[in-house]
Amino acid sequence: MSEDLSHLKYPAAPAQVIPSFWVEEVEALREFYLEKLGFGHMMGIVGKDGKFDFGIVRRDGIMVMMGRPQSPGAGIARGQAGARPLDIYFYVPDVDAFHDEVRSRGVAVTEALATQWWGDRTFAVKDPYGYSLWFCQTVGAPEPPPGVTMV
């Protein structure tokens, strides 16, 4: 008989994309999202060794999953050091307020808060594993620079 997990209330919309990061230490990444980015704990799985094997955090409708490989060669993080070859964009209700909150928690901003020509206001941080996390809010219509054509 399977365990009733209905209390978890996965609110993912049909078109929602949920990033899932494979990392060596789930707890380090989970703490970054909880303590530095203000996400809330949604659920976790603790392994036989007492460490997190998997976790989900959530904020403003954004969900992020994280897990550690359970066998040699499983997951993309195994054996990789340095920056990860992926940027993640998260749309938030108020990017300016979120920027201020993140900075007040001591997070280094790697790409300054700025309004982009495509109409989004953005800034970026890096997580403990080197992933670039962009936070965005659409604030206007695109205004392509000279020589750029939107199709």
Coordinates of C-alpha atoms in Angstrom, one line a residue:
M1 CA 0.0 0.0 0.0
S2 CA 1.4 3.4 -1.0
E3 CA 1.7 6.3 1.4
D4 CA -0.9 9.1 1.1
L5 CA 1.1 12.2 -0.1
S6 CA -2.0 14.4 -0.9
H7 CA -0.9 16.8 1.9
L8 CA 2.0 17.9 -0.3
K9 CA -0.4 19.7 -2.6
Y10 CA 1.8 19.9 -5.7
P11 CA 0.5 23.1 -7.4
A12 CA 2.4 22.7 -10.6
A13 CA 0.4 24.1 -13.5
P14 CA 0.3 21.9 -16.7
A15 CA 2.8 24.2 -18.5
Q16 CA 5.1 24.9 -15.5
V17 CA 8.7 23.8 -15.7
I18 CA 10.3 22.8 -12.5
P19 CA 14.1 22.7 -12.4
S20 CA 15.7 19.7 -10.8
F21 CA 19.3 20.0 -9.8
W22 CA 21.6 17.1 -9.2
V23 CA 24.2 18.1 -6.5
E24 CA 26.6 16.4 -4.2
E25 CA 25.0 17.9 -1.1
V26 CA 21.3 18.6 -1.1
E27 CA 21.4 20.3 2.3
A28 CA 23.9 23.0 1.2
L29 CA 21.7 23.9 -1.8
R30 CA 18.5 23.6 0.2
E31 CA 19.8 26.0 2.9
F32 CA 20.8 28.5 0.3
Y33 CA 17.3 28.6 -1.1
L34 CA 15.7 28.7 2.4
E35 CA 18.1 31.1 4.2
K36 CA 19.4 33.3 1.3
L37 CA 16.5 33.4 -1.2
G38 CA 13.6 33.1 1.2
F39 CA 12.0 30.0 -0.2
G40 CA 10.0 27.6 2.0
H41 CA 10.6 23.9 2.6
M42 CA 7.9 21.9 0.8
M43 CA 9.2 18.3 1.3
G44 CA 12.3 16.3 1.7
I45 CA 13.6 12.8 1.7
V46 CA 16.4 11.8 4.2
G47 CA 18.5 8.9 3.3
K48 CA 19.9 6.0 5.4
D49 CA 23.0 8.1 6.2
G50 CA 20.8 10.9 7.7
K51 CA 21.5 13.3 4.9
F52 CA 19.0 14.7 2.4
D53 CA 18.6 12.6 -0.7
F54 CA 16.0 14.9 -2.2
G55 CA 14.2 18.1 -1.5
I56 CA 11.7 20.6 -2.9
V57 CA 11.5 24.3 -2.0
R58 CA 8.9 26.8 -3.0
R59 CA 8.2 30.5 -3.2
D60 CA 5.7 32.6 -5.1
G61 CA 4.6 29.7 -7.2
I62 CA 8.2 28.7 -8.1
M63 CA 9.2 25.2 -7.2
V64 CA 12.8 23.9 -7.3
M65 CA 13.7 20.2 -6.8
M66 CA 17.2 19.0 -5.8
G67 CA 18.6 15.6 -5.3
R68 CA 21.9 13.8 -4.9
P69 CA 22.9 10.9 -7.1
Q70 CA 22.2 7.5 -5.5
S71 CA 24.7 5.5 -7.5
P72 CA 28.0 6.1 -9.4
G73 CA 27.3 7.9 -12.7
A74 CA 23.8 8.9 -11.7
G75 CA 22.9 12.6 -12.0
I76 CA 24.8 15.2 -14.0
A77 CA 26.6 16.7 -11.1
R78 CA 28.9 13.8 -10.4
G79 CA 32.5 14.7 -11.0
Q80 CA 31.8 18.2 -12.3
A81 CA 33.5 21.1 -10.6
G82 CA 33.1 24.8 -11.2
A83 CA 30.3 26.6 -13.0
R84 CA 27.3 24.7 -14.3
P85 CA 26.3 25.1 -18.0
L86 CA 22.8 26.3 -17.3
D87 CA 21.0 29.5 -16.4
I88 CA 17.6 29.4 -14.8
Y89 CA 15.1 32.2 -15.1
F90 CA 12.4 32.7 -12.4
Y91 CA 9.7 35.3 -12.8
V92 CA 8.8 36.9 -9.5
P93 CA 5.9 39.3 -8.6
D94 CA 8.2 42.2 -7.6
V95 CA 11.8 41.9 -8.8
D96 CA 13.0 45.1 -7.1
A97 CA 11.7 44.0 -3.7
F98 CA 13.1 40.5 -4.2
H99 CA 16.5 42.0 -5.2
D100 CA 16.5 44.1 -2.0
E101 CA 15.5 41.1 0.1
V102 CA 18.2 38.9 -1.4
R103 CA 20.9 41.6 -0.9
S104 CA 19.8 42.1 2.7
R105 CA 20.5 38.4 3.3
G106 CA 24.1 38.8 2.1
V107 CA 23.7 37.2 -1.3
A108 CA 26.2 38.5 -3.9
V109 CA 24.4 39.8 -7.1
T110 CA 26.4 38.6 -10.1
E111 CA 24.4 40.6 -12.7
A112 CA 23.1 43.9 -11.6
L113 CA 19.4 44.8 -11.4
A114 CA 18.6 46.3 -14.8
T115 CA 15.7 46.8 -17.3
Q116 CA 16.5 44.8 -20.5
W117 CA 15.5 45.9 -24.0
W118 CA 13.0 43.0 -24.2
G119 CA 10.9 44.5 -21.4
D120 CA 12.1 42.4 -18.4
R121 CA 13.7 43.8 -15.3
T122 CA 16.4 41.3 -14.2
F123 CA 19.2 40.4 -11.8
A124 CA 21.2 37.3 -11.2
V125 CA 22.9 35.4 -8.4
K126 CA 24.9 32.2 -8.4
D127 CA 24.0 29.3 -6.1
P128 CA 26.6 27.3 -4.2
Y129 CA 27.1 24.9 -7.2
G130 CA 27.6 27.7 -9.7
Y131 CA 24.2 27.7 -11.4
S132 CA 23.2 31.2 -12.5
L133 CA 19.8 32.0 -11.1
W134 CA 18.0 35.0 -12.9
F135 CA 15.1 36.7 -11.3
C136 CA 12.8 38.7 -13.6
Q137 CA 9.6 40.7 -13.9
T138 CA 8.1 42.0 -17.1
V139 CA 7.9 45.8 -16.8
G140 CA 7.3 47.0 -20.3
A141 CA 7.1 46.2 -24.0
P142 CA 10.2 45.1 -25.9
E143 CA 12.2 48.0 -27.5
P144 CA 14.8 46.3 -29.7
P145 CA 18.0 48.2 -30.2
P146 CA 19.0 49.4 -33.7
G147 CA 19.7 46.4 -35.9
V148 CA 17.7 43.9 -33.9
T149 CA 14.5 42.6 -35.4
M150 CA 12.1 40.5 -33.3
V151 CA 10.3 37.8 -35.3

